[in-house]
Amino acid sequence: MTHDYTENYDVIVIGAGHAGVEASLASSRMGCKTLLATINIDMLAFMPCNPSIGGSAKGIVVREIDALGGEMGKNIDKTYIQMKMLNTGKGPAVRALRAQADKSLYALEMKKTVEKQENLTLRQSIIDDILVEDGKVVGVLTATGQKFSAKAVIVTTGTALRGEIILGELKYSSGPNNSLASVTLADNLKKLGLEIGRFKTGTPPRVKASSIDYEATEIQPGDEMPNHFSFMSRDEDYLKDQIPCWLTYTNKDSHDIINNNLYRAPMFSGIVKGVGPRYCPSIEDKIVRFVDKDRHQLFLEPEGRNTEEVYVQGLSTSLPEDVQKELLHSIKGLENAEMMRTGYAIEYDIVLPHQLRATLETKVIAGLFTAGQTNGTSGYEEAAGQGIVAGINAALKVQGKPELILKRSDAYIGVMIDDLVTKGTLEPYRLLTSRAEYRLILRHDNADLRLTEIGREIGLVDDVRWTHYCLKKKQFENELRRLDGIKLKPIKETNDKIVALGFKPLTDAMTAKEFMRRPGIDYQTAVSFVGPAEEELNSKLIELLETEIKYEGYIKKALDQVAKMKRMEEKRIPKTIDWDAIDSIATEARQKFKKIAPETLGQASRISGVNPADISILMVYLEGNGKARRKN
């Protein structure tokens, strides 16, 4: 079959949300002629839900995207109105940055970046069909009948895929924020043989800032100390004039209003069919599930400098409009709040992610990739993390180069993708620090040390960034060596100084590095004994040194675990394997292996329902015995 193509591309990305933007920028920057097609250009990198980037685990993902050469971190650093480091009272493994965005400016700046990018064409166009020949992508067909050829296609349609907005008893076809839904493409994906699921998410009402009684709420300011998402951002550019958020709570009256109107709530009346997010439930779901709680936190988040709209974080709802108004007015500080937009729920189709490889390419169609909420995740950061991986792998496939698979020990992005393709998801997936078994080595402060060299190798890290990274790495390694090479001796002069600082004297000689492991001894204290580094180190590098030194024992244990898993991760499972030929494995394991089609022994070991005994049998089988028997 031949097509009369009107335009030819290497990679076509469908959808210009956070996944689509990162995917298209990655493939174009790697030298592929790329088309970014979207239903509405004005919705590019739009934030239909909360006006923020980052947070627990998510903030680390943004730094990983930046380290690979992506755009999200740089863009939020240009457009934030508040920056805050979370979990500062906890260990370094769970600290993460969060920024309130100027919602309109964020989208505008990202649009400028896309428009200026070489090899990238931005087009407002509805894609109805993905064209496939002999099990391989060859292009797309638009609603206007145009045919564009491509060697790879990435679907990043977010919540627009057969999207339906639900508000009380009202239900209508729509993407987020009353944009057009993508209906024909949803049908096309089914015809192509992909298994489709149905999820639901939601958003809260927005209220007018001037109608809020802020004196009745608690102020939530940003950080005074400079912090950035991008490793290339400068401390001297840190925003001093930040806009605070505000904290208030639901109360008994609020809960009574919800309980009295549950019969009108789409979630409970049967109108909502899709599965909602466990970790970001609607307020009506919270009230039903957590009956013991007499209040729930609500954060009032400004949507930008040049708008009166304030996002009521924590009040996601699809209750009827009149109930939403009554509910708002029951809350302290919002008694006279003017509702500018109602909250709503949105249902949408997803591609069940067990059908994907770790590159995010579908198993059934070569060259077809999916990323973002299309794969069943929630959140801008999770979407962007998948987007950059899909864009990278689409470009590598077109160029005939080896694929990129981020392991669980490489990045939170690797954890997320492995969870999706190995375990699947029954609800909108959200990244949590608890999902990462190696979280002490997947920190926000070392994302560049973990991933920048990968970004450079694939062609996403430019010379300026590479020079910046190499200098930091050199300073870091030199100072670690220096501190490990200088000894403090238990002489009177040294011990008198240590005691004067309130610490126990030395009984044996120790290196400055060992001295820093003592509780209460920070880098500045250590260098007061051994002198400063040859080159002045910035505060972020000092924090990194302190973490690496103080947690060295724990980090080494984590790296040892990674090394033990390496053999299983490297043991490939042939695509042609006959699972029925391994008659000793349990029936459930065989069924799961057939469904997931694991590519490595490590991936097979993480499949839910597969036991260690099944993995042992599979290992023996792969090593050539041909026959493996379960030990009783």
XYZ file of C-alpha atoms in Angstrom:
632
model
C 0.000 0.000 0.000
C 1.353 3.463 -0.889
C 0.323 6.880 0.351
C 0.361 10.251 -1.359
C 2.041 12.151 1.476
C 1.820 15.938 1.589
C 4.690 16.287 4.090
C 7.468 14.004 5.316
C 8.916 13.805 8.823
C 11.168 11.548 10.867
C 9.071 11.813 14.038
C 5.490 13.010 14.571
C 4.281 13.849 18.086
C 0.503 13.972 18.650
C -0.443 16.312 21.488
C 1.450 19.328 22.851
C 1.030 18.919 26.591
C 3.998 18.423 28.904
C 4.835 14.995 27.444
C 4.471 16.128 23.837
C 6.625 19.206 24.292
C 9.526 17.252 25.836
C 9.210 14.476 23.244
C 9.263 16.863 20.283
C 12.105 18.988 21.659
C 14.196 15.880 22.355
C 13.757 14.333 18.900
C 14.329 17.626 17.050
C 17.409 18.489 19.126
C 18.804 15.061 18.293
C 18.596 15.942 14.602
C 15.260 14.433 13.565
C 12.800 16.401 11.465
C 9.851 16.534 13.877
C 6.201 17.579 13.700
C 4.366 18.554 16.877
C 0.651 18.353 16.056
C -1.932 19.600 18.525
C -5.677 20.312 18.487
C -5.114 23.804 19.907
C -1.755 25.604 19.810
C -2.907 27.937 22.598
C -3.055 24.912 24.923
C 0.643 24.067 24.435
C 2.214 23.173 27.823
C -1.022 24.307 29.453
C -1.689 23.538 33.111
C -5.335 22.415 33.289
C -4.934 21.452 36.939
C -2.692 22.921 39.650
C -0.417 25.837 38.678
C 2.753 24.248 40.041
C 5.750 22.144 39.092
C 7.603 19.728 41.364
C 6.852 18.332 44.785
C 7.746 15.083 46.502
C 9.467 12.737 43.987
C 8.067 14.864 41.139
C 10.613 17.632 41.765
C 13.409 15.090 41.371
C 11.924 14.040 38.018
C 12.094 17.665 36.814
C 15.778 17.764 37.723
C 16.321 14.468 35.882
C 14.641 15.904 32.785
C 16.946 18.903 33.053
C 20.042 16.739 33.478
C 19.164 14.806 30.309
C 18.817 18.064 28.364
C 15.058 18.616 28.645
C 13.163 21.868 29.037
C 10.742 21.720 31.988
C 13.286 22.797 34.633
C 14.565 25.734 32.591
C 11.029 26.855 31.783
C 9.736 26.857 35.359
C 12.872 28.705 36.477
C 11.884 31.461 34.041
C 8.230 31.628 35.086
C 7.795 30.787 38.786
C 6.151 33.084 41.325
C 7.235 31.048 44.359
C 9.944 28.435 45.032
C 10.056 26.138 48.054
C 12.140 23.142 49.121
C 9.958 20.462 50.722
C 10.825 18.000 53.503
C 13.871 19.969 54.693
C 13.458 18.466 58.156
C 13.781 14.947 56.740
C 16.613 12.996 55.129
C 18.131 13.974 51.760
C 16.419 11.099 49.925
C 12.972 12.700 50.233
C 13.800 16.391 49.781
C 12.340 17.917 46.647
C 11.716 21.309 45.121
C 8.278 22.730 44.313
C 7.432 25.914 42.435
C 4.229 27.843 41.952
C 4.033 28.787 38.299
C 2.708 31.812 36.535
C 0.378 29.563 34.589
C -0.050 31.687 31.437
C 3.603 32.733 31.320
C 4.779 29.114 31.667
C 2.812 28.068 28.573
C 3.841 31.200 26.649
C 7.562 30.720 27.328
C 7.386 27.027 26.369
C 5.580 27.955 23.164
C 8.386 30.398 22.316
C 10.963 27.661 22.892
C 9.107 25.233 20.634
C 8.608 27.840 17.893
C 12.322 28.700 17.838
C 13.561 25.099 17.874
C 15.394 23.968 14.755
C 14.012 20.809 13.034
C 10.664 21.263 14.835
C 7.377 22.225 13.143
C 4.415 23.199 15.342
C 1.035 22.628 13.678
C -2.553 23.059 14.872
C -4.057 19.906 13.430
C -6.360 17.071 14.474
C -4.799 13.654 13.902
C -7.487 11.033 13.289
C -5.487 7.969 12.244
C -2.044 6.472 12.656
C -1.029 4.820 9.386
C 0.547 1.386 9.721
C 1.997 -0.999 7.135
C 3.297 -4.506 7.912
C 3.133 -3.854 11.640
C 5.158 -0.659 11.375
C 4.238 3.045 11.592
C 4.458 4.934 8.295
C 2.590 8.177 9.055
C -0.601 9.875 10.179
C -3.860 11.083 8.638
C -5.400 14.401 9.694
C -9.089 15.284 9.997
C -8.715 17.417 6.870
C -7.400 14.459 4.864
C -3.708 15.399 4.878
C -1.226 12.521 5.096
C 2.138 13.056 6.786
C 4.781 10.357 6.618
C 6.901 9.437 9.653
C 9.294 6.740 10.775
C 8.074 7.083 14.371
C 4.898 8.463 15.959
C 4.484 9.410 19.626
C 0.959 9.676 21.073
C 0.792 12.150 23.975
C -2.892 13.066 24.001
C -3.219 13.425 27.796
C -6.840 13.571 28.966
C -8.173 14.535 25.525
C -8.437 10.936 24.265
C -12.228 10.476 24.150
C -12.363 13.021 26.955
C -15.659 13.791 28.708
C -16.169 16.556 31.252
C -18.579 15.849 34.111
C -20.122 18.539 36.300
C -23.081 17.463 38.418
C -25.556 15.845 36.022
C -23.935 17.518 33.002
C -21.657 15.356 30.864
C -20.219 16.318 27.497
C -17.398 15.473 25.095
C -14.345 17.635 25.823
C -10.652 17.699 26.475
C -9.246 19.622 29.475
C -10.466 23.197 29.998
C -13.244 22.800 27.415
C -10.874 22.051 24.537
C -11.802 19.587 21.779
C -11.672 15.886 22.605
C -9.770 13.418 20.412
C -12.419 10.828 19.595
C -11.534 9.377 16.187
C -7.923 8.726 17.255
C -9.194 6.794 20.266
C -11.138 4.512 17.919
C -8.067 4.182 15.685
C -5.848 3.015 18.560
C -8.363 0.266 19.334
C -8.405 -0.819 15.700
C -4.626 -1.027 15.764
C -4.933 -3.717 18.434
C -4.144 -1.735 21.571
C -6.012 -2.502 24.789
C -7.667 0.660 26.098
C -8.638 1.577 29.685
C -10.714 4.408 31.138
C -9.490 6.752 33.890
C -10.836 9.841 35.611
C -9.236 12.895 37.143
C -10.557 16.236 38.309
C -9.867 19.830 39.180
C -11.171 22.253 41.846
C -12.967 25.574 41.481
C -11.012 28.804 41.010
C -11.920 31.849 43.066
C -11.275 35.578 42.708
C -8.316 36.793 44.778
C -9.920 40.077 45.822
C -12.909 38.209 47.290
C -10.755 36.139 49.698
C -10.354 37.090 53.356
C -6.634 36.331 53.634
C -6.502 37.401 57.295
C -8.536 34.293 58.121
C -5.953 32.020 56.484
C -2.306 31.087 57.159
C 0.397 32.519 54.902
C 2.721 30.060 53.109
C 5.752 32.002 51.816
C 8.475 30.803 49.472
C 12.144 30.247 50.389
C 14.579 33.109 50.779
C 17.580 30.890 49.989
C 18.051 30.454 46.210
C 16.953 27.187 44.636
C 16.394 26.197 41.036
C 15.152 23.242 39.013
C 17.704 23.657 36.238
C 21.351 23.034 36.990
C 22.095 25.912 34.610
C 20.118 28.569 36.513
C 22.070 31.139 38.527
C 21.581 32.065 42.193
C 21.873 35.769 41.351
C 18.724 35.457 39.216
C 16.664 34.027 42.086
C 13.329 35.800 42.440
C 13.089 38.010 45.540
C 9.557 39.290 44.950
C 7.703 36.006 45.434
C 3.941 35.596 45.838
C 2.767 33.587 48.867
C 0.181 30.832 48.970
C -2.340 30.565 51.798
C -3.593 27.697 53.937
C -7.136 27.065 55.125
C -9.240 24.004 55.984
C -12.570 22.351 55.423
C -14.754 22.003 58.528
C -17.842 20.207 59.854
C -20.177 22.475 57.882
C -18.239 21.734 54.683
C -18.480 17.998 55.314
C -22.205 18.211 56.068
C -22.815 20.032 52.767
C -20.982 17.276 50.880
C -22.682 14.424 52.753
C -26.112 15.985 52.197
C -25.455 16.164 48.461
C -23.707 12.854 47.806
C -26.750 11.655 45.872
C -25.989 14.455 43.378
C -22.255 13.646 43.170
C -21.360 12.025 39.800
C -18.797 9.827 41.575
C -21.518 8.161 43.616
C -24.543 8.488 41.325
C -22.974 6.264 38.664
C -22.259 8.994 36.085
C -18.484 8.630 36.568
C -17.257 5.299 35.233
C -13.476 5.859 35.070
C -11.070 5.030 37.899
C -9.878 8.108 39.793
C -6.498 8.903 41.387
C -5.864 7.386 44.811
C -3.351 10.043 45.872
C -5.276 13.086 44.664
C -8.925 12.213 45.358
C -11.880 14.545 45.021
C -13.091 16.258 48.176
C -16.285 14.180 48.163
C -14.173 11.013 47.969
C -12.017 12.221 50.891
C -15.083 12.860 53.051
C -16.450 9.365 52.378
C -13.112 7.542 52.746
C -11.757 9.432 55.761
C -14.800 9.813 57.985
C -12.583 10.133 61.074
C -11.016 13.405 59.863
C -12.810 16.558 60.904
C -10.945 18.777 58.432
C -8.776 18.669 55.301
C -6.073 21.084 54.206
C -6.768 23.497 51.353
C -4.047 25.620 49.757
C -4.994 28.821 47.977
C -2.553 29.043 45.059
C -2.378 32.171 42.847
C -2.367 31.265 39.142
C -0.058 34.121 38.174
C 0.926 37.767 38.616
C -1.549 39.147 36.103
C -4.703 37.257 37.015
C -7.180 37.259 39.884
C -7.703 33.495 39.629
C -6.738 31.458 42.685
C -6.618 27.657 42.582
C -8.191 25.934 45.624
C -5.782 23.012 45.958
C -7.393 20.066 47.752
C -10.983 20.859 46.723
C -11.149 18.867 43.481
C -14.818 18.129 42.832
C -17.484 17.356 40.249
C -20.411 18.295 42.506
C -23.109 20.496 40.916
C -22.300 24.188 40.615
C -24.701 25.342 43.323
C -23.203 22.843 45.785
C -19.688 24.005 44.926
C -20.644 27.598 45.771
C -22.200 26.584 49.072
C -19.156 24.452 49.874
C -16.717 27.301 49.151
C -18.656 29.708 51.352
C -18.495 27.293 54.295
C -14.689 27.536 54.377
C -12.767 29.989 56.530
C -11.510 32.881 54.407
C -13.781 31.957 51.497
C -17.109 33.009 53.036
C -17.555 35.673 50.352
C -15.401 34.100 47.659
C -16.446 34.693 44.071
C -16.180 31.466 42.046
C -14.621 32.228 38.640
C -14.522 28.626 37.354
C -16.293 25.557 38.622
C -14.447 22.371 39.402
C -15.114 19.361 37.182
C -14.157 15.734 36.599
C -12.820 14.477 33.280
C -12.891 10.898 32.015
C -10.518 9.795 29.278
C -9.096 6.754 27.515
C -5.611 5.399 28.220
C -3.355 2.838 26.579
C -2.836 0.136 29.208
C 0.933 0.404 29.798
C 1.780 -3.309 30.026
C 1.647 -3.166 26.204
C 4.780 -0.996 26.145
C 8.492 -1.714 26.192
C 10.766 0.176 28.587
C 11.552 2.529 25.688
C 7.802 3.408 25.632
C 7.443 1.865 22.176
C 4.342 -0.294 21.815
C 4.970 -4.015 21.481
C 2.362 -4.517 18.754
C 3.404 -1.737 16.344
C 7.021 -0.874 15.589
C 7.735 2.846 15.717
C 4.572 3.721 17.695
C 5.309 5.246 21.105
C 2.991 6.564 23.821
C 3.814 8.894 26.719
C 2.218 10.859 29.548
C -1.332 10.523 30.836
C -2.036 8.411 27.757
C -0.090 5.716 29.634
C -2.170 6.046 32.805
C -0.063 8.458 34.844
C -1.090 11.648 36.616
C 0.887 14.857 36.862
C 2.805 17.198 34.558
C 6.163 15.920 35.794
C 5.437 12.228 35.200
C 4.210 13.161 31.708
C 7.292 15.209 30.878
C 9.598 12.450 32.152
C 7.963 9.921 29.853
C 7.910 12.442 27.023
C 11.650 12.975 26.963
C 12.303 9.207 27.075
C 9.840 8.570 24.227
C 11.321 11.426 22.180
C 14.857 10.162 22.729
C 13.997 6.591 21.789
C 11.963 7.606 18.747
C 14.963 9.595 17.486
C 17.389 6.761 18.253
C 15.151 4.310 16.386
C 14.953 6.577 13.347
C 18.744 6.991 13.418
C 19.387 3.268 13.821
C 21.173 3.771 17.150
C 20.940 1.722 20.377
C 17.880 2.476 22.493
C 17.932 4.192 25.889
C 16.459 2.353 28.858
C 16.723 4.096 32.219
C 17.015 1.527 35.002
C 15.392 1.803 38.422
C 18.816 2.630 39.841
C 19.378 5.405 37.261
C 16.414 7.694 37.825
C 12.904 8.142 39.197
C 11.912 8.245 35.527
C 13.277 4.690 35.283
C 11.292 3.639 38.355
C 8.089 5.075 36.889
C 8.473 3.484 33.464
C 9.438 0.112 34.921
C 6.426 0.216 37.250
C 4.124 1.012 34.323
C 5.393 -1.557 31.836
C 6.064 -4.326 34.380
C 3.189 -3.964 36.826
C 0.686 -1.895 34.866
C -1.641 0.388 36.781
C -5.289 0.116 37.829
C -5.570 3.834 38.655
C -3.841 7.077 37.633
C -0.198 6.448 38.571
C 1.623 8.969 40.737
C 5.316 8.879 41.579
C 6.139 8.593 45.284
C 9.532 8.345 46.981
C 8.362 5.046 48.493
C 8.208 3.505 45.001
C 12.006 3.815 44.614
C 14.053 1.157 46.406
C 17.251 3.110 45.631
C 15.956 6.527 46.653
C 19.100 7.451 48.580
C 21.036 7.451 45.300
C 18.163 9.062 43.342
C 18.285 12.449 45.055
C 17.438 15.912 43.744
C 21.004 17.136 44.318
C 22.788 14.509 42.210
C 20.509 14.186 39.180
C 23.136 15.816 36.954
C 25.864 13.425 38.140
C 23.538 10.520 37.343
C 22.235 11.586 33.947
C 24.130 14.421 32.236
C 26.669 12.042 30.677
C 23.791 10.026 29.224
C 22.271 13.228 27.833
C 25.613 14.180 26.292
C 26.096 10.757 24.689
C 22.714 10.855 22.942
C 23.173 14.453 21.790
C 20.854 16.450 24.058
C 23.458 18.161 26.251
C 25.113 21.078 24.460
C 28.695 22.313 24.881
C 27.839 25.078 27.377
C 25.967 22.713 29.682
C 28.654 20.044 29.282
C 31.439 22.463 30.279
C 29.394 23.556 33.304
C 28.828 19.930 34.320
C 32.460 18.862 33.869
C 33.650 21.727 36.085
C 31.190 20.761 38.842
C 32.138 17.085 38.633
C 35.846 17.916 38.762
C 35.405 20.199 41.802
C 33.270 17.564 43.537
C 35.707 14.694 42.947
C 38.786 16.800 43.798
C 37.311 17.944 47.097
C 36.247 14.409 48.062
C 39.811 13.238 47.391
C 41.294 16.153 49.322
C 39.118 15.567 52.393
C 39.945 11.857 52.279
C 43.662 12.605 52.047
C 44.079 15.076 54.949
C 44.370 13.695 58.485
C 43.430 15.349 61.738
C 45.639 14.164 64.583
C 44.631 14.018 68.251
C 47.074 16.731 69.274
C 46.272 19.285 72.002
C 45.831 22.231 69.655
C 43.316 20.373 67.488
C 41.391 18.862 70.412
C 41.168 22.175 72.247
C 39.559 23.690 69.157
C 37.164 20.735 68.779
C 36.115 20.910 72.448
C 35.640 24.688 72.187
C 33.161 24.036 69.390
C 31.223 21.682 71.679
C 32.359 18.341 70.209
C 34.184 15.346 71.675
C 37.981 15.379 71.278
C 39.788 12.992 68.940
C 41.294 9.835 70.387
C 42.772 8.593 67.111
C 43.870 10.219 63.889
C 41.147 10.435 61.247
C 40.688 11.940 57.810
C 38.723 15.139 57.348
C 36.154 13.031 55.516
C 35.764 10.709 58.530
C 35.582 13.746 60.800
C 32.674 15.090 58.734
C 30.703 11.915 59.413
C 30.453 12.905 63.060
C 27.007 14.243 64.042
C 26.960 18.030 63.963
C 30.144 18.412 61.909
C 29.378 20.114 58.620
C 31.668 20.991 55.731
C 32.475 24.496 56.993
C 33.503 23.106 60.383
C 35.756 20.531 58.738
C 37.520 23.056 56.490
C 38.128 25.313 59.499
C 40.618 22.596 60.521
C 42.053 21.639 57.135
C 41.663 24.827 55.103
C 39.370 25.591 52.135
C 39.416 24.001 48.679
C 41.658 25.546 46.016
C 38.577 26.749 44.146
C 35.651 28.338 45.969
C 32.698 25.922 46.083
C 29.091 27.089 45.809
C 26.495 26.208 48.435
C 24.811 23.507 46.310
C 28.091 21.664 45.783
C 28.822 21.859 49.518
C 25.383 20.340 50.254
C 26.139 17.535 47.798
C 29.509 16.855 49.455
C 27.945 16.739 52.915
C 25.262 14.289 51.813
C 27.685 12.009 49.967
C 30.075 11.934 52.940
C 27.573 11.652 55.794
C 25.489 8.964 54.084
C 28.421 7.159 52.451
C 27.780 3.867 54.263
C 24.109 3.790 53.293
C 24.887 4.853 49.731
C 27.464 2.053 49.440
C 24.875 -0.500 50.593
C 22.440 0.778 47.962
C 25.116 0.567 45.260
C 25.936 -2.980 46.368
C 22.259 -3.884 45.898
C 22.353 -2.328 42.431
C 25.437 -4.397 41.572
C 23.712 -7.591 42.744
C 20.717 -6.855 40.530
C 22.902 -6.027 37.539
C 23.297 -9.655 36.477
C 19.522 -10.140 36.428
C 18.990 -6.837 34.602
C 21.507 -7.824 31.916
C 20.145 -11.342 31.396
C 17.973 -10.957 28.292
C 14.892 -13.075 27.637
C 14.516 -14.018 23.951
C 11.435 -12.604 22.218
C 10.829 -16.074 20.792
C 10.710 -17.804 24.178
C 7.945 -20.421 24.466
C 6.516 -19.915 27.945
C 4.466 -23.099 27.654
C 7.702 -25.061 27.238
C 8.720 -24.193 30.808
C 6.292 -26.607 32.386
C 7.632 -26.196 35.929
C 6.625 -22.577 36.518
C 3.351 -21.756 38.237
C 0.293 -21.153 36.069
C -0.110 -17.583 37.352
C 3.531 -16.788 36.531
C 3.157 -18.204 33.020
C 0.054 -16.090 32.412
C 1.821 -12.954 33.656
C 4.918 -13.673 31.556
C 2.758 -14.033 28.440
C 0.927 -10.790 29.178
C 3.914 -8.612 30.096
C 6.545 -10.300 27.862
C 9.460 -9.260 30.132
C 12.669 -8.433 28.311
C 15.087 -9.217 31.134
C 15.236 -11.550 34.101
C 15.221 -8.499 36.375
C 11.979 -7.230 34.875
C 10.445 -10.697 35.171
C 11.301 -10.780 38.887
C 9.303 -7.582 39.511
C 6.046 -8.772 37.966
C 3.252 -8.975 40.526
C 2.291 -12.599 41.212
C 5.646 -14.050 40.163
C 7.452 -15.890 42.967
C 11.231 -16.289 43.545
C 10.863 -20.009 42.729
C 9.479 -19.114 39.277
C 12.453 -16.817 38.672
C 14.906 -19.533 39.718
C 13.289 -21.944 37.259
C 13.351 -19.327 34.499
C 17.015 -18.568 35.226
C 17.971 -22.233 34.920
C 15.950 -22.531 31.711
C 17.630 -19.492 30.169
C 21.077 -20.790 31.089
C 20.519 -23.724 28.825
C 19.178 -26.653 30.804
C 16.030 -26.641 28.686
C 14.199 -28.461 31.468
C 13.641 -26.901 34.844
C 11.779 -28.434 37.738
C 10.213 -26.684 40.704
C 11.714 -27.781 43.997
C 9.131 -28.852 46.519
